[in-house]
Amino acid sequence: MTARISARGLRLSLGGRRILDGIDLDFAPGRVHGILGPNGCGKTTLIRALSGALRPDAGEVRLDDAPIRALSPAGLARVMAVVWQGGQVSGDVTVRRLIGYGRYAYLPWWRLNPSGRDPAIEEAMAVTGVAHLSHRLVASLSGGERQRVWIAMALAQQPRVLLLDEPTTYLDIAHQLDVLELIRDLNQRSGLTVITVLHDLAQAARYCDRCVVMGEGRVRTDGVPAEALSAGQIERNFAVNAWVTTDPSAGHPVIVPRHRVSAAPPENRETEGAP
């Protein structure tokens, strides 16, 4: 079963600075939504607001037409899971134990046994390909392995919405693609609604159904990758001149950045064409 999440009029300030400035978004269920934009534009803050980790100064986040603030922490965790950037864990925690922490929303603390066998834990390890690592210490894993384990812990919550904050950060290109393929596979396999912050425009164009581009705490453009990541939109929103074409077999945009644009670009200039 999928879930619909929406934001209405979100405004949020931190340290006296307005970070989110009137965000209105609907995230269709069963799709992969990419959140993009320059550094400091509010991407991570938006994920934190959508997850309930930050309460907005104005506006609200709704899940299936109910405000998330009406849900208990355990109730919200049964619907929504979050994979934060750069998660840390104690050095003596095994993979199985960490993934088992994802079951906290379903069991009272005195029955929680992360090292025991639980069908949800077994399935989460299987679909993320980390079952063979179950007895390893999390601290001993590579970056790519560790990220899969964090995703497995989120899946152990059996969520309908998965939020990820820059899941490919600090990974080499091979592991970046592994993680993105996993996210896309999870979406297609179960209809999981995915909302993920990404920096790489080419990867967003390939793996996302929809791209939301932010700037200065606002939504600058919102649409399918071919619309939101056209050469003109990239120049306007990222100050980068890019060559954009279409992959003839997959149909998604292929983006090759060429150079930074120093001056404000003309509003209607497009730069599609050969590099």
Short mmCIF file of C-alpha atoms in Angstrom, two decimals:
data_model
loop_
_atom_site.label_atom_id
_atom_site.label_comp_id
_atom_site.label_asym_id
_atom_site.label_seq_id
_atom_site.Cartn_x
_atom_site.Cartn_y
_atom_site.Cartn_z
CA MET A 1 0.00 0.00 0.00
CA THR A 2 1.39 3.41 -0.98
CA ALA A 3 1.05 6.74 0.80
CA ARG A 4 0.62 10.32 -0.37
CA ILE A 5 2.64 13.04 1.31
CA SER A 6 2.17 16.76 0.78
CA ALA A 7 3.52 20.06 2.06
CA ARG A 8 1.39 23.17 2.32
CA GLY A 9 2.82 26.64 2.86
CA LEU A 10 5.96 25.45 4.66
CA ARG A 11 8.01 28.25 6.16
CA LEU A 12 10.91 27.55 8.47
CA SER A 13 13.73 29.68 9.85
CA LEU A 14 16.90 28.54 11.59
CA GLY A 15 19.28 30.90 13.37
CA GLY A 16 17.27 33.88 12.22
CA ARG A 17 17.57 32.90 8.55
CA ARG A 18 14.60 31.85 6.43
CA ILE A 19 15.42 28.38 5.05
CA LEU A 20 12.05 27.33 3.64
CA ASP A 21 9.89 30.08 2.22
CA GLY A 22 6.41 28.94 1.24
CA ILE A 23 6.87 25.36 -0.01
CA ASP A 24 3.82 23.76 -1.64
CA LEU A 25 4.39 20.24 -2.95
CA ASP A 26 2.45 17.05 -3.56
CA PHE A 27 4.43 13.82 -3.76
CA ALA A 28 2.48 11.29 -5.79
CA PRO A 29 2.54 7.80 -4.27
CA GLY A 30 4.64 5.08 -5.82
CA ARG A 31 7.09 7.44 -7.55
CA VAL A 32 10.74 8.42 -7.11
CA HIS A 33 10.97 12.16 -6.40
CA GLY A 34 14.34 13.92 -6.55
CA ILE A 35 15.03 17.09 -4.54
CA LEU A 36 17.77 19.14 -6.22
CA GLY A 37 19.32 22.57 -5.97
CA PRO A 38 22.48 24.52 -5.14
CA ASN A 39 24.14 24.19 -1.75
CA GLY A 40 22.25 25.96 1.00
CA CYS A 41 18.94 26.12 -0.85
CA GLY A 42 17.02 24.15 1.81
CA LYS A 43 17.01 20.57 0.48
CA THR A 44 18.00 18.84 3.72
CA THR A 45 15.79 21.16 5.76
CA LEU A 46 12.86 20.17 3.55
CA ILE A 47 13.55 16.48 4.20
CA ARG A 48 13.74 17.18 7.93
CA ALA A 49 10.42 19.03 7.80
CA LEU A 50 8.74 16.30 5.74
CA SER A 51 9.94 13.68 8.22
CA GLY A 52 8.69 15.56 11.27
CA ALA A 53 12.23 16.05 12.61
CA LEU A 54 11.73 19.83 12.30
CA ARG A 55 8.45 21.59 12.95
CA PRO A 56 7.79 24.42 10.48
CA ASP A 57 7.05 27.94 11.65
CA ALA A 58 4.05 27.97 9.33
CA GLY A 59 2.27 25.47 7.12
CA GLU A 60 2.05 21.73 7.57
CA VAL A 61 3.03 18.34 6.22
CA ARG A 62 0.20 15.90 5.55
CA LEU A 63 0.30 12.16 5.11
CA ASP A 64 -2.75 10.65 3.42
CA ASP A 65 -4.59 13.92 4.13
CA ALA A 66 -3.83 13.85 7.87
CA PRO A 67 -1.24 16.17 9.48
CA ILE A 68 1.85 14.22 10.53
CA ARG A 69 1.91 16.03 13.87
CA ALA A 70 -1.28 14.08 14.72
CA LEU A 71 0.68 10.81 14.54
CA SER A 72 2.68 9.36 17.41
CA PRO A 73 6.40 8.77 16.75
CA ALA A 74 5.75 5.03 16.49
CA GLY A 75 2.74 5.58 14.23
CA LEU A 76 4.75 7.81 11.92
CA ALA A 77 7.63 5.31 11.87
CA ARG A 78 5.26 2.60 10.60
CA VAL A 79 4.54 4.71 7.54
CA MET A 80 7.71 6.72 6.92
CA ALA A 81 11.41 5.87 7.21
CA VAL A 82 14.39 8.19 6.81
CA VAL A 83 17.99 7.49 5.81
CA TRP A 84 20.06 10.44 6.97
CA GLN A 85 23.38 11.48 5.52
CA GLY A 86 26.47 10.17 7.31
CA GLY A 87 24.75 7.99 9.91
CA GLN A 88 26.92 7.04 12.90
CA VAL A 89 26.74 3.96 15.11
CA SER A 90 28.68 2.52 18.05
CA GLY A 91 31.68 0.43 17.05
CA ASP A 92 30.37 -2.80 18.59
CA VAL A 93 27.02 -2.92 16.73
CA THR A 94 26.54 -5.71 14.21
CA VAL A 95 24.67 -5.37 10.93
CA ARG A 96 21.79 -7.54 12.15
CA ARG A 97 21.44 -5.56 15.36
CA LEU A 98 21.40 -2.21 13.55
CA ILE A 99 18.78 -3.37 11.06
CA GLY A 100 16.75 -4.75 13.95
CA TYR A 101 16.46 -1.27 15.43
CA GLY A 102 14.06 -0.58 12.57
CA ARG A 103 11.50 -2.76 14.36
CA TYR A 104 11.19 -0.46 17.36
CA ALA A 105 7.89 0.96 16.08
CA TYR A 106 6.22 -2.46 16.21
CA LEU A 107 7.45 -3.95 19.48
CA PRO A 108 7.65 -2.70 23.08
CA TRP A 109 11.23 -2.10 24.15
CA TRP A 110 11.27 -5.13 26.46
CA ARG A 111 10.47 -7.44 23.52
CA LEU A 112 12.88 -5.85 21.06
CA ASN A 113 15.64 -8.33 20.22
CA PRO A 114 17.56 -6.96 17.24
CA SER A 115 19.82 -10.03 17.17
CA GLY A 116 16.91 -12.48 16.91
CA ARG A 117 15.18 -13.73 13.78
CA ASP A 118 12.35 -11.58 12.49
CA PRO A 119 10.80 -12.01 9.02
CA ALA A 120 10.90 -8.24 8.41
CA ILE A 121 14.60 -8.12 9.27
CA GLU A 122 15.35 -11.14 7.09
CA GLU A 123 13.47 -9.61 4.14
CA ALA A 124 15.17 -6.22 4.56
CA MET A 125 18.59 -7.89 4.50
CA ALA A 126 17.66 -10.01 1.50
CA VAL A 127 16.33 -7.22 -0.73
CA THR A 128 19.30 -4.96 0.04
CA GLY A 129 21.83 -7.76 -0.45
CA VAL A 130 23.42 -7.55 3.00
CA ALA A 131 22.39 -10.90 4.52
CA HIS A 132 25.95 -12.20 4.16
CA LEU A 133 27.14 -9.28 6.29
CA SER A 134 24.72 -9.89 9.17
CA HIS A 135 27.39 -10.80 11.75
CA ARG A 136 29.89 -8.14 10.68
CA LEU A 137 30.41 -5.00 12.72
CA VAL A 138 28.93 -1.98 10.97
CA ALA A 139 32.15 -0.08 11.63
CA SER A 140 34.09 -2.61 9.54
CA LEU A 141 32.02 -2.11 6.37
CA SER A 142 32.88 -0.11 3.27
CA GLY A 143 30.91 3.04 2.53
CA GLY A 144 28.71 1.30 -0.03
CA GLU A 145 27.99 -1.64 2.27
CA ARG A 146 27.20 0.68 5.15
CA GLN A 147 24.72 2.67 3.07
CA ARG A 148 22.90 -0.53 2.08
CA VAL A 149 22.67 -1.47 5.75
CA TRP A 150 21.14 1.91 6.66
CA ILE A 151 18.59 1.44 3.88
CA ALA A 152 17.88 -2.08 5.18
CA MET A 153 17.23 -0.66 8.66
CA ALA A 154 14.75 1.79 7.13
CA LEU A 155 13.04 -1.04 5.22
CA ALA A 156 12.71 -3.06 8.44
CA GLN A 157 10.19 -0.39 9.47
CA GLN A 158 8.05 -1.62 6.55
CA PRO A 159 7.38 1.97 5.46
CA ARG A 160 5.25 3.26 2.63
CA VAL A 161 7.39 6.40 2.25
CA LEU A 162 11.20 6.42 2.21
CA LEU A 163 13.10 9.71 2.61
CA LEU A 164 16.83 9.84 1.86
CA ASP A 165 19.22 12.75 2.40
CA GLU A 166 22.01 12.57 -0.19
CA PRO A 167 22.33 8.75 -0.12
CA THR A 168 25.30 8.73 -2.52
CA THR A 169 27.50 11.20 -0.62
CA TYR A 170 31.09 9.99 -0.05
CA LEU A 171 30.60 6.95 -2.32
CA ASP A 172 32.64 6.21 -5.44
CA ILE A 173 30.75 6.12 -8.73
CA ALA A 174 30.25 2.32 -8.73
CA HIS A 175 28.72 2.36 -5.26
CA GLN A 176 26.64 5.43 -6.12
CA LEU A 177 25.07 3.52 -8.99
CA ASP A 178 24.57 0.45 -6.79
CA VAL A 179 22.63 2.51 -4.25
CA LEU A 180 20.53 4.29 -6.88
CA GLU A 181 19.73 1.00 -8.63
CA LEU A 182 18.67 -0.43 -5.27
CA ILE A 183 16.39 2.55 -4.56
CA ARG A 184 14.80 2.30 -8.00
CA ASP A 185 14.35 -1.46 -7.64
CA LEU A 186 12.65 -1.04 -4.25
CA ASN A 187 10.29 1.49 -5.78
CA GLN A 188 9.38 -0.73 -8.71
CA ARG A 189 9.13 -3.89 -6.63
CA SER A 190 6.79 -2.61 -3.92
CA GLY A 191 5.45 0.77 -5.05
CA LEU A 192 7.43 2.48 -2.29
CA THR A 193 7.20 6.28 -2.46
CA VAL A 194 10.75 7.65 -2.49
CA ILE A 195 11.82 11.25 -1.85
CA THR A 196 15.58 11.71 -2.11
CA VAL A 197 18.01 14.62 -2.09
CA LEU A 198 20.55 14.31 -4.90
CA HIS A 199 23.36 16.52 -6.19
CA ASP A 200 24.21 14.81 -9.48
CA LEU A 201 21.81 16.09 -12.14
CA ALA A 202 22.58 13.26 -14.57
CA GLN A 203 21.79 10.65 -11.93
CA ALA A 204 18.57 12.44 -10.99
CA ALA A 205 17.54 12.53 -14.66
CA ARG A 206 18.12 8.80 -14.95
CA TYR A 207 16.62 7.49 -11.72
CA CYS A 208 13.85 9.94 -10.76
CA ASP A 209 10.29 10.11 -12.08
CA ARG A 210 10.06 13.73 -11.02
CA CYS A 211 12.56 16.43 -10.07
CA VAL A 212 11.91 19.33 -7.71
CA VAL A 213 14.57 22.04 -8.09
CA MET A 214 14.91 24.44 -5.16
CA GLY A 215 16.57 27.82 -4.82
CA GLU A 216 16.70 30.18 -1.85
CA GLY A 217 14.17 28.12 0.08
CA ARG A 218 11.59 28.04 -2.71
CA VAL A 219 10.57 25.66 -5.47
CA ARG A 220 12.09 26.99 -8.70
CA THR A 221 10.85 24.27 -11.05
CA ASP A 222 9.02 21.00 -10.64
CA GLY A 223 8.33 18.34 -13.25
CA VAL A 224 9.55 15.28 -15.10
CA PRO A 225 13.32 15.27 -15.67
CA ALA A 226 13.06 16.36 -19.31
CA GLU A 227 11.27 19.54 -18.20
CA ALA A 228 12.91 20.31 -14.86
CA LEU A 229 16.44 19.56 -16.10
CA SER A 230 16.41 21.13 -19.53
CA ALA A 231 19.51 23.11 -20.49
CA GLY A 232 17.66 26.36 -19.89
CA GLN A 233 16.48 25.31 -16.43
CA ILE A 234 19.98 24.13 -15.49
CA GLU A 235 21.43 27.48 -16.53
CA ARG A 236 18.75 29.44 -14.67
CA ASN A 237 18.84 27.41 -11.46
CA PHE A 238 22.46 26.23 -11.23
CA ALA A 239 24.35 28.89 -13.27
CA VAL A 240 25.86 26.12 -15.38
CA ASN A 241 25.93 25.79 -19.16
CA ALA A 242 25.11 22.17 -19.99
CA TRP A 243 24.64 20.02 -23.06
CA VAL A 244 21.39 18.06 -22.74
CA THR A 245 20.24 15.31 -25.06
CA THR A 246 18.04 12.22 -24.75
CA ASP A 247 19.19 8.65 -24.24
CA PRO A 248 17.74 6.94 -27.33
CA SER A 249 17.18 3.61 -25.56
CA ALA A 250 16.04 4.64 -22.07
CA GLY A 251 14.39 7.95 -22.98
CA HIS A 252 15.77 9.95 -20.06
CA PRO A 253 17.86 13.13 -20.41
CA VAL A 254 21.64 12.85 -20.63
CA ILE A 255 23.34 15.87 -19.06
CA VAL A 256 26.93 16.99 -19.64
CA PRO A 257 27.94 20.14 -17.72
CA ARG A 258 30.23 22.39 -19.81
CA HIS A 259 31.09 25.49 -17.80
CA ARG A 260 29.85 27.80 -15.12
CA VAL A 261 27.85 30.82 -16.19
CA SER A 262 29.24 33.89 -14.45
CA ALA A 263 26.56 36.38 -15.43
CA ALA A 264 22.82 36.05 -14.89
CA PRO A 265 21.52 34.08 -17.89
CA PRO A 266 18.79 35.38 -20.18
CA GLU A 267 15.40 34.12 -19.04
CA ASN A 268 14.52 32.32 -22.25
CA ARG A 269 17.86 31.09 -23.54
CA GLU A 270 18.20 27.37 -24.29
CA THR A 271 21.54 25.68 -24.89
CA GLU A 272 20.60 22.27 -26.26
CA GLY A 273 22.94 21.09 -28.99
CA ALA A 274 26.25 19.40 -29.54
CA PRO A 275 28.92 20.01 -26.88
#
